[in-house]
Coordinates of C-alpha atoms in Angstrom, one line a residue:
Chain A
M1 CA -32.6 14.9 -3.0
S2 CA -29.0 14.2 -2.3
H3 CA -26.4 11.6 -2.8
F4 CA -23.8 10.2 -0.4
T5 CA -20.3 10.1 -2.0
A6 CA -17.4 8.1 -0.6
V7 CA -13.8 7.1 -1.4
S8 CA -12.9 4.0 0.6
T9 CA -9.1 4.9 0.9
A10 CA -7.9 8.2 -0.5
N11 CA -4.9 8.3 -2.9
I12 CA -1.8 10.2 -2.0
V13 CA -1.5 12.7 -4.8
S14 CA 0.7 15.3 -3.1
K15 CA 4.2 14.7 -1.8
E16 CA 4.1 18.0 0.1
S17 CA 0.9 16.9 1.9
F18 CA 2.5 13.6 2.8
V19 CA 5.5 15.3 4.3
A20 CA 3.3 17.7 6.2
A21 CA 1.3 14.8 7.6
C22 CA 4.5 13.0 8.7
K23 CA 5.7 16.1 10.4
E24 CA 2.4 16.5 12.1
M25 CA 2.7 12.9 13.4
G26 CA 6.1 13.8 14.9
F27 CA 8.4 12.1 12.5
K28 CA 11.8 13.8 12.3
E29 CA 13.7 11.9 9.7
I30 CA 11.9 12.5 6.5
T31 CA 14.2 12.2 3.5
E32 CA 13.6 12.7 -0.2
N33 CA 15.1 9.9 -2.4
G34 CA 15.9 8.1 0.8
D35 CA 15.9 4.4 1.8
V36 CA 13.5 2.6 4.0
R37 CA 14.3 -0.5 6.0
G38 CA 12.3 -3.6 5.1
W39 CA 12.1 -7.3 5.7
A40 CA 15.4 -9.2 6.3
G41 CA 17.6 -6.1 6.2
Q42 CA 16.4 -5.1 2.8
K43 CA 16.5 -1.4 1.8
R44 CA 14.4 0.2 -0.8
K45 CA 14.6 3.6 -2.4
M46 CA 11.6 5.9 -1.9
D47 CA 10.6 9.3 -3.3
V48 CA 10.1 10.2 0.3
A49 CA 11.4 7.9 3.1
V50 CA 10.3 8.2 6.7
R51 CA 12.3 6.7 9.5
V52 CA 10.2 5.2 12.3
P53 CA 12.1 5.4 15.5
N54 CA 12.3 2.4 17.8
C55 CA 11.0 0.1 15.1
K56 CA 12.5 -2.4 12.7
Y57 CA 10.8 -1.0 9.6
D58 CA 10.1 2.3 8.0
F59 CA 7.6 3.6 5.4
G60 CA 7.7 5.8 2.4
I61 CA 6.0 6.8 -0.9
V62 CA 6.9 6.0 -4.5
K63 CA 5.5 7.8 -7.5
N64 CA 3.1 5.7 -9.6
G65 CA 1.5 7.6 -12.4
T66 CA -0.5 10.5 -11.0
K67 CA -0.4 9.3 -7.5
Y68 CA 2.1 7.9 -4.9
D69 CA 2.0 4.4 -3.5
L70 CA 2.5 4.1 0.2
I71 CA 5.1 1.4 0.9
A72 CA 5.7 -0.4 4.2
E73 CA 6.1 -3.8 5.7
D74 CA 2.9 -5.3 6.9
Y75 CA 4.6 -6.0 10.2
L76 CA 5.0 -2.3 10.9
N77 CA 1.3 -1.5 10.5
K78 CA 0.0 -4.7 12.2
Y79 CA 2.4 -5.1 15.1
E80 CA 5.0 -2.4 15.6
K81 CA 2.7 0.7 15.1
P82 CA -0.9 -0.6 14.6
G83 CA -2.9 1.7 12.3
I84 CA 0.0 3.9 11.5
L85 CA -0.6 3.8 7.7
G86 CA -4.3 4.7 8.1
K87 CA -3.3 7.7 10.1
V88 CA -0.7 8.7 7.6
I89 CA -3.3 8.6 4.8
Q90 CA -5.9 10.4 6.9
L91 CA -3.6 13.3 7.7
T92 CA -2.1 13.4 4.2
T93 CA -5.7 13.7 2.8
K94 CA -6.5 16.4 5.3
H95 CA -3.5 18.5 4.2
Q96 CA -4.3 17.8 0.5
I97 CA -7.9 19.0 0.9
I98 CA -7.0 22.0 2.9
R99 CA -4.3 23.0 0.4
D100 CA -6.4 22.3 -2.7
Y101 CA -9.5 24.1 -1.4
R102 CA -7.6 27.1 0.0
L103 CA -6.4 27.7 -3.6
K104 CA -10.1 27.8 -4.6
G105 CA -10.9 30.4 -1.9
F106 CA -12.2 28.1 0.9
T107 CA -11.3 28.3 4.5
A108 CA -11.0 24.9 6.3
R109 CA -11.9 24.0 9.8
V110 CA -11.0 20.6 11.2
T111 CA -12.2 18.9 14.3
E112 CA -11.5 15.4 15.5
K113 CA -14.4 13.2 16.5
A114 CA -14.5 10.5 19.3
D115 CA -14.0 7.8 16.7
Q116 CA -10.8 9.5 15.5
S117 CA -12.3 10.6 12.2
L118 CA -11.8 14.2 11.1
H119 CA -14.7 16.4 10.4
V120 CA -13.6 19.0 7.8
T121 CA -15.8 22.1 7.1
L122 CA -15.1 24.2 4.1
T123 CA -16.5 27.7 3.9
R124 CA -16.1 30.5 1.4
Chain B
M1 CA -20.6 25.5 3.8
I2 CA -19.4 22.0 2.8
S3 CA -18.8 19.2 5.3
L4 CA -16.9 16.0 4.8
E5 CA -15.4 13.3 7.0
I6 CA -11.9 11.7 6.7
T7 CA -12.0 8.3 8.5
A8 CA -9.2 7.0 10.7
Q9 CA -8.4 4.6 7.8
G10 CA -8.0 7.4 5.3
G11 CA -11.4 7.2 3.6
V12 CA -13.4 10.3 2.7
R13 CA -17.1 10.6 2.6
M14 CA -19.6 13.4 2.3
L15 CA -23.0 14.4 1.0
Q16 CA -22.4 15.2 -2.6
D17 CA -21.6 18.8 -3.4
D18 CA -20.3 19.8 -6.8
A19 CA -17.8 22.2 -5.3
V20 CA -15.8 19.2 -4.0
D21 CA -14.8 16.5 -6.5
L22 CA -13.7 13.4 -4.5
R23 CA -12.6 11.8 -7.8
E24 CA -9.4 13.8 -7.3
L25 CA -8.7 11.5 -4.4
G26 CA -9.7 8.2 -5.9
K27 CA -12.5 6.0 -7.2
V28 CA -15.8 7.2 -5.7
K29 CA -19.0 5.3 -4.9
V30 CA -22.2 7.2 -4.9
K31 CA -25.6 6.2 -3.5
R32 CA -28.8 8.1 -3.1
A33 CA -29.2 9.5 0.4
S34 CA -32.7 11.0 0.3
H35 CA -35.6 12.2 -1.8
V36 CA -36.9 15.8 -1.7
E37 CA -40.4 15.9 -3.1
F38 CA -43.6 18.0 -3.2
S39 CA -46.8 16.7 -1.6
N40 CA -49.8 17.7 -3.7
K41 CA -51.9 16.9 -0.7
T42 CA -50.3 19.1 1.8
Q43 CA -48.8 21.6 -0.7
L44 CA -45.5 21.4 1.2
W45 CA -42.1 19.9 0.4
Y46 CA -40.8 16.9 2.3
V47 CA -37.5 15.0 2.9
Q48 CA -37.6 11.2 2.8
S49 CA -34.8 8.8 3.6
A50 CA -33.8 6.8 0.6
K51 CA -32.6 3.9 2.8
T52 CA -35.4 3.6 5.3
K53 CA -38.2 5.3 3.3
K54 CA -39.0 7.2 6.5
M55 CA -40.4 10.7 6.1
L56 CA -37.9 12.8 7.9
K57 CA -39.6 16.2 7.8
A58 CA -42.6 17.3 5.8
D59 CA -43.3 20.9 6.4
F60 CA -41.2 22.9 4.1
K61 CA -42.7 25.8 2.2
T62 CA -39.8 25.9 -0.3
R63 CA -37.7 23.3 -1.9
A64 CA -34.6 25.3 -1.0
A65 CA -35.6 25.1 2.7
A66 CA -35.9 21.3 2.4
L67 CA -32.5 21.0 0.7
A68 CA -30.9 23.2 3.4
W69 CA -32.4 21.1 6.2
E70 CA -31.3 17.9 4.5
K71 CA -27.8 19.1 4.1
T72 CA -27.5 19.7 7.8
Y73 CA -29.3 16.5 8.7
Y74 CA -26.9 14.4 6.7
S75 CA -23.7 16.3 7.5
P76 CA -21.0 14.4 9.5
S77 CA -22.3 16.0 12.7
G78 CA -25.9 15.5 11.8
K79 CA -28.5 13.0 13.1
G80 CA -28.7 11.3 9.7
W81 CA -25.0 10.6 9.3
A82 CA -25.0 7.2 11.0
E83 CA -27.7 6.1 8.6
L84 CA -25.5 6.8 5.6
T85 CA -22.3 5.4 7.1
G86 CA -23.6 2.4 9.0
G87 CA -22.3 4.0 12.2
K88 CA -24.0 4.4 15.6

């Protein structure tokens, strides 16, 4: 008799996992305490700033209590790089889980499914 | 073995396992997936879907065997996953 448990959108709780995810996505300019480009030429300081090449806008994370807020212009996620923020959260979560559960003695195996979800198997 | 799925939008979902606390990643929603019960008539354990009420399998000699089967059935690669997630 089991229960189905879900988190609709995972929080970013690890800066290191976020950076690992961004590197995995191929981003090269990842700067701690850097600026991101926003609407109308605005710049905003981030705990980690990620420059998005060939785009007007960037994204980054800012600490908010025990987690980080993912900050980006809507235009980036809707038009310039559709779905990019979901992918960032997905891969950050993957790295977070692998790191956290490796410390608990688990080995993780990850496969990507046809619908672009990730199937993570933890064994000990 | 524990299985979970990370969606393309960054959601996480799994059949509940106390070894993994999804509350570490955010606010969780939990719903019942199935019932594992004993049939006094057949003297066997069975697994029933909580959503459809369909009897999924009813020939287990032990509760442990029923739970193990259910875990596979409702894993992200199992036949019952779509029922839990609303997928196809």
